[in-house]
């Protein structure tokens, strides 16, 4: 390595690039660093110490950010706040602590499956009157004005009774013994289960005393097990128990306008309301006991009938409960009797499955993305469709035979007429938050069928053993 001569002592011992002579310790180049040290003084030491402390704080903050996985992400541009904001900052209240902010967020965010707030408890039903019959009732329905009850009896008659007095106002002899009633638009009643055809009764001429030919029509669908009306003017879609047949009827004369033949037994319909046009779910059992059933979605008014449809086959025994349109919105609620699951359907979304409790016989939508399932073992089960879990169970105090949901979707009436002898004589009313039995009513031995009026203030319970229909009323 080459060396140079020291300008002070003359010694040739300075290495190239050095700034101090190793012999005389004299500075060879300009002593900038030494000058800085001499000029630092007390104030410089304070500033230097503060700077090192600030660096330590920055390093500590960087370590925290790195431990939280935030370091290295994109940073927002830093801009100086306007003078007005700086001047007003001294008048602002102090920022809340982290714990206070967390508490505020927790109280503001809705919890999962939080029940909707209700200002009052559901109004309780009470027994208003009892209609005595000379034959066991099979099914009941309300007139459009809710002033009369239509009663289908085991002797093959259809009767009309005033709700206030219970007096019989009209009686019609049907062309066979029916198993159920369905209310249709324009004041019509459909009588299901008649093997010779589907009887349709127009109630206005019947109640006015007209001849049977003026109010009774028989449609050529034998053993009808369900019927649905859709559109304006309405078309009727009828399912037959014979051969898996679904028929569409149109016009004032209800002429056949197409049919679909399914290879599996049909269990019924479930309407699926939609703003883009109501759809219809056809519930099918499996062709064999080991084969799963299916749910077929079709448009009841499109042409040709059944030309566009889709199927979903993840249920063994799909069933549906009648629910008021206002309560179901644009959704349909099904349940699988074999696997004890409840299923929520909506247009354009995947079905949602949740546990239903043991032996389900009915299921109804409940506020807050929930459902209430009535089980044959005597329990009402509240389930979450979003989280797919059971939230609560309520003992009903008997074996349920049927249930109905009120139009506002917050009250369920359960007839407890089941059991080995089928002579249960009470009906319970479920409602409230938390879900509970609001009242228990005596409705006669063999309370088998319950129906709630569209207005929500009246209900009917048919008791077969007592040969009576109990009229329930609430404020």
Tab-separated table of C-alpha atoms in Angstrom:
chain	number	residue	atom	x	y	z
A	1	UNK	CA	0.000	0.000	0.000
A	2	UNK	CA	1.498	3.458	-0.938
A	3	UNK	CA	2.255	6.010	1.820
A	4	UNK	CA	2.643	9.771	1.779
A	5	UNK	CA	4.742	12.308	3.716
A	6	UNK	CA	3.222	14.078	6.756
A	7	UNK	CA	3.201	17.881	6.211
A	8	UNK	CA	3.828	18.465	9.961
A	9	UNK	CA	6.565	16.040	11.016
A	10	UNK	CA	7.871	14.910	7.637
A	11	UNK	CA	7.358	11.225	8.454
A	12	UNK	CA	6.466	9.049	5.485
A	13	UNK	CA	3.875	6.932	7.267
A	14	UNK	CA	0.480	8.254	6.198
A	15	UNK	CA	-1.626	5.722	4.288
A	16	UNK	CA	-3.556	6.861	1.268
A	17	UNK	CA	-6.984	8.139	2.279
A	18	UNK	CA	-6.081	8.671	5.952
A	19	UNK	CA	-6.888	11.973	7.671
A	20	UNK	CA	-4.444	11.832	10.658
A	21	UNK	CA	-0.676	11.133	10.882
A	22	UNK	CA	0.070	8.023	12.995
A	23	UNK	CA	3.407	9.524	14.158
A	24	UNK	CA	2.522	13.022	15.336
A	25	UNK	CA	-1.262	12.574	15.478
A	26	UNK	CA	-1.732	15.733	13.420
A	27	UNK	CA	-4.779	16.178	11.121
A	28	UNK	CA	-3.842	15.924	7.489
A	29	UNK	CA	-7.286	16.743	5.893
A	30	UNK	CA	-10.042	19.128	7.055
A	31	UNK	CA	-11.274	18.003	10.472
A	32	UNK	CA	-15.088	18.256	9.786
A	33	UNK	CA	-16.103	15.488	12.212
A	34	UNK	CA	-13.766	16.776	14.926
A	35	UNK	CA	-15.195	20.253	14.491
A	36	UNK	CA	-18.713	18.880	14.913
A	37	UNK	CA	-17.768	17.145	18.130
A	38	UNK	CA	-16.204	20.309	19.499
A	39	UNK	CA	-19.269	22.402	18.578
A	40	UNK	CA	-21.921	19.942	19.906
A	41	UNK	CA	-22.097	21.273	23.447
A	42	UNK	CA	-24.799	20.653	26.040
A	43	UNK	CA	-27.747	21.538	23.777
A	44	UNK	CA	-26.481	19.183	21.106
A	45	UNK	CA	-26.268	16.345	23.608
A	46	UNK	CA	-29.902	16.942	24.642
A	47	UNK	CA	-31.093	16.983	21.031
A	48	UNK	CA	-29.064	13.887	20.210
A	49	UNK	CA	-30.535	12.044	23.181
A	50	UNK	CA	-34.060	13.082	22.148
A	51	UNK	CA	-33.386	11.917	18.612
A	52	UNK	CA	-32.183	8.517	19.809
A	53	UNK	CA	-35.258	8.232	22.028
A	54	UNK	CA	-37.546	9.063	19.086
A	55	UNK	CA	-35.785	6.465	16.986
A	56	UNK	CA	-36.407	3.920	19.742
A	57	UNK	CA	-40.094	4.780	19.808
A	58	UNK	CA	-40.315	4.419	16.037
A	59	UNK	CA	-38.535	1.089	16.209
A	60	UNK	CA	-40.905	-0.099	18.944
A	61	UNK	CA	-43.937	0.966	16.904
A	62	UNK	CA	-42.562	-0.813	13.865
A	63	UNK	CA	-42.163	-3.970	15.929
A	64	UNK	CA	-45.800	-3.813	17.065
A	65	UNK	CA	-47.021	-3.288	13.508
A	66	UNK	CA	-44.869	-6.145	12.301
A	67	UNK	CA	-46.300	-8.450	14.985
A	68	UNK	CA	-49.843	-7.578	13.838
A	69	UNK	CA	-49.057	-8.155	10.194
A	70	UNK	CA	-49.655	-4.503	9.219
A	71	UNK	CA	-46.107	-3.463	8.369
A	72	UNK	CA	-45.267	-3.304	4.702
A	73	UNK	CA	-48.810	-2.590	3.442
A	74	UNK	CA	-49.700	0.445	1.328
A	75	UNK	CA	-49.609	3.714	3.226
A	76	UNK	CA	-52.116	6.497	2.804
A	77	UNK	CA	-50.652	9.807	1.577
A	78	UNK	CA	-49.851	12.222	4.374
A	79	UNK	CA	-51.228	15.727	3.978
A	80	UNK	CA	-51.027	18.630	6.364
A	81	UNK	CA	-54.375	19.523	7.931
A	82	UNK	CA	-55.746	22.954	7.081
A	83	UNK	CA	-55.070	25.739	9.594
A	84	UNK	CA	-58.757	25.968	10.513
A	85	UNK	CA	-58.754	22.310	11.586
A	86	UNK	CA	-55.592	22.844	13.632
A	87	UNK	CA	-57.127	25.838	15.361
A	88	UNK	CA	-60.318	23.990	16.197
A	89	UNK	CA	-58.609	20.816	17.422
A	90	UNK	CA	-58.022	22.227	20.876
A	91	UNK	CA	-61.798	22.570	21.399
A	92	UNK	CA	-62.569	18.935	20.518
A	93	UNK	CA	-63.351	16.478	23.332
A	94	UNK	CA	-60.688	13.892	24.105
A	95	UNK	CA	-60.748	10.752	21.971
A	96	UNK	CA	-62.325	7.704	23.624
A	97	UNK	CA	-60.104	4.943	24.858
A	98	UNK	CA	-59.702	1.709	22.927
A	99	UNK	CA	-61.887	-0.180	25.408
A	100	UNK	CA	-64.629	2.452	25.222
A	101	UNK	CA	-64.586	2.394	21.436
A	102	UNK	CA	-64.760	-1.407	21.444
A	103	UNK	CA	-67.765	-1.313	23.786
A	104	UNK	CA	-69.521	1.211	21.561
A	105	UNK	CA	-68.961	-0.925	18.468
A	106	UNK	CA	-70.169	-4.045	20.257
A	107	UNK	CA	-73.380	-2.340	21.340
A	108	UNK	CA	-74.001	-0.900	17.867
A	109	UNK	CA	-73.392	-4.109	15.887
A	110	UNK	CA	-76.381	-6.512	15.820
A	111	UNK	CA	-75.677	-9.926	17.265
A	112	UNK	CA	-76.307	-13.031	15.170
A	113	UNK	CA	-79.922	-14.214	15.244
A	114	UNK	CA	-80.960	-11.258	17.405
A	115	UNK	CA	-84.774	-11.310	17.529
A	116	UNK	CA	-86.488	-8.226	16.150
A	117	UNK	CA	-87.614	-5.770	18.778
A	118	UNK	CA	-91.295	-5.929	19.635
A	119	UNK	CA	-93.060	-3.239	21.603
A	120	UNK	CA	-95.665	-5.598	23.032
A	121	UNK	CA	-96.312	-9.263	23.700
A	122	UNK	CA	-98.456	-11.124	21.168
A	123	UNK	CA	-102.169	-10.747	21.834
A	124	UNK	CA	-103.628	-13.930	23.284
A	125	UNK	CA	-106.471	-15.853	21.649
A	126	UNK	CA	-109.553	-16.719	23.681
A	127	UNK	CA	-112.477	-19.067	23.008
A	128	UNK	CA	-115.307	-17.052	21.420
A	129	UNK	CA	-117.884	-19.741	20.573
A	130	UNK	CA	-118.245	-23.441	19.793
A	131	UNK	CA	-120.043	-24.762	16.713
A	132	UNK	CA	-121.723	-28.119	17.380
A	133	UNK	CA	-121.998	-30.630	14.509
A	134	UNK	CA	-123.745	-33.933	13.889
A	135	UNK	CA	-120.728	-35.374	12.020
A	136	UNK	CA	-116.993	-35.260	12.692
A	137	UNK	CA	-115.271	-32.314	10.985
A	138	UNK	CA	-112.407	-33.053	8.596
A	139	UNK	CA	-111.210	-29.573	7.655
A	140	UNK	CA	-112.214	-25.919	8.052
A	141	UNK	CA	-111.756	-22.667	6.117
A	142	UNK	CA	-112.834	-19.041	6.407
A	143	UNK	CA	-115.132	-17.155	4.063
A	144	UNK	CA	-113.591	-14.147	2.338
A	145	UNK	CA	-115.416	-11.734	4.657
A	146	UNK	CA	-114.443	-13.819	7.728
A	147	UNK	CA	-118.070	-13.870	8.861
A	148	UNK	CA	-118.569	-17.579	8.142
A	149	UNK	CA	-116.726	-20.843	8.569
A	150	UNK	CA	-116.799	-23.572	5.926
A	151	UNK	CA	-116.649	-27.060	7.434
A	152	UNK	CA	-115.904	-30.262	5.508
A	153	UNK	CA	-117.400	-33.252	7.337
A	154	UNK	CA	-116.774	-36.992	7.229
A	155	UNK	CA	-120.259	-37.674	5.848
A	156	UNK	CA	-119.372	-36.025	2.509
A	157	UNK	CA	-121.041	-32.684	3.196
A	158	UNK	CA	-119.771	-29.123	3.064
A	159	UNK	CA	-121.384	-26.725	5.531
A	160	UNK	CA	-121.393	-22.984	6.152
A	161	UNK	CA	-121.759	-21.680	9.733
A	162	UNK	CA	-122.043	-18.148	11.068
A	163	UNK	CA	-119.104	-17.380	13.330
A	164	UNK	CA	-121.001	-15.208	15.773
A	165	UNK	CA	-123.838	-17.617	16.522
A	166	UNK	CA	-122.599	-20.920	15.142
A	167	UNK	CA	-125.833	-21.387	13.184
A	168	UNK	CA	-125.718	-23.419	9.973
A	169	UNK	CA	-126.440	-21.262	6.920
A	170	UNK	CA	-125.993	-23.720	4.045
A	171	UNK	CA	-125.182	-27.368	3.347
A	172	UNK	CA	-124.012	-29.048	0.132
A	173	UNK	CA	-123.777	-32.722	-0.705
A	174	UNK	CA	-120.461	-33.478	-2.423
A	175	UNK	CA	-119.831	-36.215	-5.049
A	176	UNK	CA	-117.587	-38.076	-2.594
A	177	UNK	CA	-115.853	-37.814	0.767
A	178	UNK	CA	-113.111	-35.241	0.748
A	179	UNK	CA	-109.981	-35.044	2.866
A	180	UNK	CA	-109.136	-31.309	2.839
A	181	UNK	CA	-110.290	-27.835	1.815
A	182	UNK	CA	-108.397	-25.197	-0.157
A	183	UNK	CA	-109.501	-21.573	-0.520
A	184	UNK	CA	-109.154	-20.210	-4.065
A	185	UNK	CA	-109.601	-16.727	-5.561
A	186	UNK	CA	-113.042	-15.414	-6.555
A	187	UNK	CA	-114.787	-17.050	-3.599
A	188	UNK	CA	-114.144	-20.645	-4.593
A	189	UNK	CA	-113.422	-23.719	-2.493
A	190	UNK	CA	-111.605	-26.846	-3.719
A	191	UNK	CA	-112.341	-30.179	-2.024
A	192	UNK	CA	-109.332	-32.503	-2.168
A	193	UNK	CA	-109.237	-36.277	-1.983
A	194	UNK	CA	-112.398	-37.111	-3.947
A	195	UNK	CA	-111.669	-40.126	-6.149
A	196	UNK	CA	-114.156	-39.228	-8.890
A	197	UNK	CA	-112.784	-35.731	-9.607
A	198	UNK	CA	-112.003	-32.361	-8.033
A	199	UNK	CA	-115.151	-30.588	-6.734
A	200	UNK	CA	-115.042	-26.775	-6.947
A	201	UNK	CA	-117.674	-24.817	-5.010
A	202	UNK	CA	-118.450	-21.160	-5.827
A	203	UNK	CA	-119.614	-19.886	-2.447
A	204	UNK	CA	-121.710	-16.832	-3.449
A	205	UNK	CA	-124.466	-18.717	-5.372
A	206	UNK	CA	-124.295	-21.559	-2.878
A	207	UNK	CA	-124.996	-19.265	0.079
A	208	UNK	CA	-127.765	-17.525	-1.851
A	209	UNK	CA	-129.690	-20.799	-2.226
A	210	UNK	CA	-128.955	-21.574	-5.886
A	211	UNK	CA	-129.203	-25.061	-7.342
A	212	UNK	CA	-126.100	-27.298	-7.175
A	213	UNK	CA	-125.527	-26.925	-10.908
A	214	UNK	CA	-124.968	-23.184	-10.376
A	215	UNK	CA	-122.280	-23.502	-7.729
A	216	UNK	CA	-120.760	-27.023	-7.956
A	217	UNK	CA	-118.324	-27.979	-10.717
A	218	UNK	CA	-116.271	-31.166	-10.961
A	219	UNK	CA	-112.881	-31.031	-12.668
A	220	UNK	CA	-111.532	-34.210	-14.218
A	221	UNK	CA	-108.567	-34.669	-11.874
A	222	UNK	CA	-109.146	-37.780	-9.783
A	223	UNK	CA	-107.783	-38.016	-6.264
A	224	UNK	CA	-106.528	-34.426	-6.182
A	225	UNK	CA	-104.115	-33.995	-3.300
A	226	UNK	CA	-103.211	-30.326	-3.717
A	227	UNK	CA	-104.128	-27.254	-5.742
A	228	UNK	CA	-102.496	-23.860	-6.232
A	229	UNK	CA	-103.714	-20.660	-7.890
A	230	UNK	CA	-101.408	-18.193	-9.617
A	231	UNK	CA	-101.572	-15.197	-11.933
A	232	UNK	CA	-104.334	-12.745	-12.845
A	233	UNK	CA	-106.676	-14.037	-14.096
A	234	UNK	CA	-105.670	-17.010	-11.992
A	235	UNK	CA	-104.705	-20.361	-13.393
A	236	UNK	CA	-105.081	-23.495	-11.311
A	237	UNK	CA	-102.415	-26.165	-10.970
A	238	UNK	CA	-103.719	-29.448	-9.577
A	239	UNK	CA	-101.700	-32.443	-8.378
A	240	UNK	CA	-103.201	-35.918	-8.549
A	241	UNK	CA	-102.316	-38.876	-6.385
A	242	UNK	CA	-102.876	-41.110	-9.398
A	243	UNK	CA	-99.810	-41.479	-11.581
A	244	UNK	CA	-97.823	-38.419	-10.478
A	245	UNK	CA	-99.919	-36.108	-12.640
A	246	UNK	CA	-99.873	-32.289	-12.459
A	247	UNK	CA	-102.480	-30.470	-14.560
A	248	UNK	CA	-102.880	-26.784	-15.366
A	249	UNK	CA	-106.412	-25.358	-15.762
A	250	UNK	CA	-107.105	-21.962	-17.375
A	251	UNK	CA	-110.058	-19.738	-18.272
A	252	UNK	CA	-113.483	-19.332	-16.715
A	253	UNK	CA	-114.375	-22.890	-17.665
A	254	UNK	CA	-111.073	-24.232	-16.232
A	255	UNK	CA	-110.083	-26.109	-19.353
A	256	UNK	CA	-106.906	-28.254	-19.253
A	257	UNK	CA	-103.902	-26.389	-20.691
A	258	UNK	CA	-101.079	-28.887	-20.210
A	259	UNK	CA	-99.852	-31.500	-17.788
A	260	UNK	CA	-96.664	-33.000	-16.403
A	261	UNK	CA	-96.176	-36.640	-15.479
A	262	UNK	CA	-93.650	-37.329	-12.734
A	263	UNK	CA	-92.178	-40.801	-12.167
A	264	UNK	CA	-92.379	-40.395	-8.352
A	265	UNK	CA	-95.326	-39.875	-5.978
A	266	UNK	CA	-96.317	-36.234	-5.443
A	267	UNK	CA	-96.705	-35.027	-1.861
A	268	UNK	CA	-97.900	-31.505	-2.509
A	269	UNK	CA	-97.105	-27.961	-3.564
A	270	UNK	CA	-95.305	-25.068	-1.930
A	271	UNK	CA	-95.746	-21.601	-3.468
A	272	UNK	CA	-92.564	-19.572	-3.827
A	273	UNK	CA	-93.512	-15.865	-4.084
A	274	UNK	CA	-91.267	-13.693	-6.235
A	275	UNK	CA	-91.370	-10.119	-7.497
A	276	UNK	CA	-90.522	-11.455	-10.957
A	277	UNK	CA	-93.496	-13.831	-10.996
A	278	UNK	CA	-94.605	-16.465	-8.516
A	279	UNK	CA	-93.008	-19.879	-8.788
A	280	UNK	CA	-94.269	-23.259	-7.621
A	281	UNK	CA	-92.366	-26.006	-5.807
A	282	UNK	CA	-93.557	-29.555	-6.484
A	283	UNK	CA	-92.555	-31.946	-3.681
A	284	UNK	CA	-91.809	-35.516	-4.747
A	285	UNK	CA	-91.026	-38.614	-2.733
A	286	UNK	CA	-88.457	-41.111	-3.942
A	287	UNK	CA	-89.573	-43.821	-6.342
A	288	UNK	CA	-88.338	-46.431	-3.846
A	289	UNK	CA	-87.908	-46.245	-0.050
A	290	UNK	CA	-84.133	-45.958	-0.477
A	291	UNK	CA	-84.203	-43.319	-3.213
A	292	UNK	CA	-84.153	-39.645	-2.249
A	293	UNK	CA	-87.063	-37.393	-3.045
A	294	UNK	CA	-86.784	-34.122	-4.933
A	295	UNK	CA	-88.091	-30.578	-5.177
A	296	UNK	CA	-89.036	-29.370	-8.665
A	297	UNK	CA	-89.237	-25.627	-9.338
A	298	UNK	CA	-91.492	-24.518	-12.190
A	299	UNK	CA	-93.307	-21.442	-13.472
A	300	UNK	CA	-97.065	-22.103	-13.261
A	301	UNK	CA	-98.031	-19.639	-16.018
A	302	UNK	CA	-95.304	-20.028	-18.646
A	303	UNK	CA	-96.014	-21.795	-21.931
A	304	UNK	CA	-95.671	-24.624	-22.595
A	305	UNK	CA	-96.535	-25.799	-19.100
A	306	UNK	CA	-93.491	-27.357	-17.472
A	307	UNK	CA	-91.218	-26.389	-20.355
A	308	UNK	CA	-88.721	-24.711	-18.004
A	309	UNK	CA	-88.112	-26.314	-14.643
A	310	UNK	CA	-85.272	-27.312	-12.338
A	311	UNK	CA	-84.932	-29.999	-9.670
A	312	UNK	CA	-83.143	-30.272	-6.335
A	313	UNK	CA	-82.778	-33.763	-4.828
A	314	UNK	CA	-81.142	-33.491	-1.409
A	315	UNK	CA	-84.261	-34.332	0.644
A	316	UNK	CA	-85.690	-37.779	1.338
A	317	UNK	CA	-89.260	-36.797	2.244
A	318	UNK	CA	-89.796	-33.097	1.417
A	319	UNK	CA	-92.848	-31.511	3.032
A	320	UNK	CA	-94.277	-27.999	3.257
A	321	UNK	CA	-96.504	-26.128	5.685
A	322	UNK	CA	-98.995	-23.519	4.527
A	323	UNK	CA	-97.741	-20.059	5.515
A	324	UNK	CA	-99.314	-16.661	4.836
A	325	UNK	CA	-97.631	-14.787	2.022
A	326	UNK	CA	-96.831	-11.789	4.235
A	327	UNK	CA	-94.913	-14.049	6.594
A	328	UNK	CA	-92.882	-15.883	3.956
A	329	UNK	CA	-91.916	-12.852	1.827
A	330	UNK	CA	-90.046	-14.158	-1.242
A	331	UNK	CA	-89.102	-17.419	0.419
A	332	UNK	CA	-90.502	-20.868	1.004
A	333	UNK	CA	-89.788	-23.052	3.999
A	334	UNK	CA	-89.704	-26.828	3.655
A	335	UNK	CA	-88.764	-29.632	6.000
A	336	UNK	CA	-87.489	-33.149	5.507
A	337	UNK	CA	-89.477	-35.547	7.628
A	338	UNK	CA	-86.980	-38.385	7.163
A	339	UNK	CA	-83.731	-36.558	8.049
A	340	UNK	CA	-85.221	-33.965	10.444
A	341	UNK	CA	-83.948	-30.965	8.485
A	342	UNK	CA	-85.574	-27.641	7.719
A	343	UNK	CA	-84.812	-26.008	4.369
A	344	UNK	CA	-85.128	-22.354	3.370
A	345	UNK	CA	-85.708	-21.654	-0.341
A	346	UNK	CA	-85.473	-18.274	-2.063
A	347	UNK	CA	-85.278	-17.186	-5.688
A	348	UNK	CA	-81.722	-17.110	-7.044
A	349	UNK	CA	-80.048	-18.441	-3.873
A	350	UNK	CA	-78.780	-21.778	-2.672
A	351	UNK	CA	-81.147	-23.628	-0.283
A	352	UNK	CA	-80.197	-23.388	3.396
A	353	UNK	CA	-80.435	-26.488	5.603
A	354	UNK	CA	-80.675	-26.494	9.399
A	355	UNK	CA	-81.553	-29.092	12.050
A	356	UNK	CA	-85.297	-29.312	12.605
A	357	UNK	CA	-85.687	-31.247	15.836
A	358	UNK	CA	-87.071	-34.790	15.981
A	359	UNK	CA	-90.035	-35.941	13.862
A	360	UNK	CA	-91.074	-32.662	12.228
A	361	UNK	CA	-94.698	-32.308	11.113
A	362	UNK	CA	-94.762	-28.556	10.360
A	363	UNK	CA	-92.295	-25.692	9.937
A	364	UNK	CA	-92.845	-21.943	9.734
A	365	UNK	CA	-90.633	-18.925	9.046
A	366	UNK	CA	-89.866	-16.810	12.113
A	367	UNK	CA	-88.514	-13.234	12.294
A	368	UNK	CA	-84.731	-12.817	12.221
A	369	UNK	CA	-83.740	-15.501	9.664
A	370	UNK	CA	-85.106	-18.233	11.919
A	371	UNK	CA	-87.736	-20.962	11.776
A	372	UNK	CA	-90.024	-22.736	14.242
A	373	UNK	CA	-90.462	-26.461	13.679
A	374	UNK	CA	-93.278	-28.432	15.307
A	375	UNK	CA	-92.268	-32.007	16.145
A	376	UNK	CA	-94.494	-35.059	16.601
A	377	UNK	CA	-92.729	-35.773	19.901
A	378	UNK	CA	-94.372	-32.674	21.406
A	379	UNK	CA	-91.757	-29.938	21.031
A	380	UNK	CA	-91.479	-26.630	19.254
A	381	UNK	CA	-87.905	-26.065	18.039
A	382	UNK	CA	-86.502	-22.631	17.223
A	383	UNK	CA	-83.638	-22.891	14.715
A	384	UNK	CA	-81.267	-20.477	12.979
A	385	UNK	CA	-81.185	-20.787	9.202
A	386	UNK	CA	-78.040	-18.655	8.936
A	387	UNK	CA	-76.012	-20.570	11.535
A	388	UNK	CA	-77.712	-23.937	11.018
A	389	UNK	CA	-78.235	-24.660	14.684
A	390	UNK	CA	-80.982	-25.172	17.259
A	391	UNK	CA	-81.547	-22.066	19.376
A	392	UNK	CA	-84.258	-23.202	21.784
A	393	UNK	CA	-86.942	-25.829	22.396
A	394	UNK	CA	-90.376	-25.465	23.977
A	395	UNK	CA	-92.368	-28.375	25.421
A	396	UNK	CA	-95.906	-28.236	24.020
A	397	UNK	CA	-97.560	-30.432	26.642
A	398	UNK	CA	-99.125	-32.866	24.181
A	399	UNK	CA	-98.848	-34.566	20.809
A	400	UNK	CA	-99.426	-32.103	17.956
A	401	UNK	CA	-101.693	-32.974	15.054
A	402	UNK	CA	-101.530	-29.722	13.055
A	403	UNK	CA	-100.341	-26.113	13.321
A	404	UNK	CA	-100.932	-22.774	11.624
A	405	UNK	CA	-99.047	-19.472	11.454
A	406	UNK	CA	-100.752	-16.102	11.873
A	407	UNK	CA	-100.456	-13.571	9.021
A	408	UNK	CA	-98.063	-11.270	10.902
A	409	UNK	CA	-95.700	-14.221	11.357
A	410	UNK	CA	-95.320	-13.970	15.151
A	411	UNK	CA	-97.923	-16.435	16.475
A	412	UNK	CA	-98.316	-20.186	15.901
A	413	UNK	CA	-101.374	-22.178	16.951
A	414	UNK	CA	-100.754	-25.892	17.556
A	415	UNK	CA	-103.649	-28.331	17.945
A	416	UNK	CA	-102.654	-31.070	20.404
A	417	UNK	CA	-105.095	-33.742	19.303
A	418	UNK	CA	-102.592	-36.481	18.540
A	419	UNK	CA	-101.352	-39.423	20.561
A	420	UNK	CA	-102.354	-43.111	20.658
A	421	UNK	CA	-106.077	-42.379	21.020
A	422	UNK	CA	-106.100	-39.089	19.143
A	423	UNK	CA	-108.292	-37.393	21.743
A	424	UNK	CA	-106.123	-34.496	22.864
A	425	UNK	CA	-108.426	-31.590	23.719
A	426	UNK	CA	-106.188	-28.517	23.844
A	427	UNK	CA	-104.598	-25.988	21.504
A	428	UNK	CA	-101.527	-23.995	22.507
A	429	UNK	CA	-100.465	-20.595	21.228
A	430	UNK	CA	-96.713	-20.072	20.671
A	431	UNK	CA	-95.170	-16.623	20.443
A	432	UNK	CA	-93.045	-13.968	22.099
A	433	UNK	CA	-89.325	-13.437	22.576
A	434	UNK	CA	-88.037	-15.741	23.894
A	435	UNK	CA	-90.347	-18.261	22.260
A	436	UNK	CA	-92.864	-19.606	24.769
A	437	UNK	CA	-96.430	-20.843	25.213
A	438	UNK	CA	-98.585	-17.727	25.445
A	439	UNK	CA	-101.828	-19.555	26.267
A	440	UNK	CA	-103.450	-22.994	26.381
A	441	UNK	CA	-107.068	-23.303	25.224
A	442	UNK	CA	-109.673	-26.054	25.556
A	443	UNK	CA	-110.833	-26.836	22.021
A	444	UNK	CA	-112.493	-30.266	22.323
A	445	UNK	CA	-111.423	-33.909	22.149
A	446	UNK	CA	-109.599	-34.812	18.987
A	447	UNK	CA	-108.439	-31.285	18.134
A	448	UNK	CA	-107.006	-32.143	14.740
A	449	UNK	CA	-107.084	-29.121	12.417
A	450	UNK	CA	-106.345	-25.452	13.049
A	451	UNK	CA	-106.771	-22.534	10.639
A	452	UNK	CA	-106.090	-18.806	11.081
A	453	UNK	CA	-108.106	-16.165	9.216
A	454	UNK	CA	-106.261	-13.893	6.771
A	455	UNK	CA	-107.015	-10.924	9.043
A	456	UNK	CA	-105.231	-12.614	11.948
A	457	UNK	CA	-107.885	-11.983	14.618
A	458	UNK	CA	-109.835	-15.231	14.236
A	459	UNK	CA	-108.918	-18.909	14.232
A	460	UNK	CA	-110.793	-22.208	13.920
A	461	UNK	CA	-109.970	-25.556	15.542
A	462	UNK	CA	-111.807	-28.669	14.337
A	463	UNK	CA	-112.218	-31.472	16.906
A	464	UNK	CA	-113.255	-34.821	15.427
A	465	UNK	CA	-114.119	-36.723	18.607
A	466	UNK	CA	-116.059	-33.773	20.036
A	467	UNK	CA	-117.811	-33.135	16.682
A	468	UNK	CA	-117.256	-29.441	17.117
A	469	UNK	CA	-115.426	-26.439	15.713
A	470	UNK	CA	-114.087	-23.923	18.233
A	471	UNK	CA	-113.901	-20.283	17.173
A	472	UNK	CA	-110.961	-18.386	18.697
A	473	UNK	CA	-110.724	-14.618	18.774
A	474	UNK	CA	-108.121	-12.081	19.898
A	475	UNK	CA	-108.241	-8.282	20.210
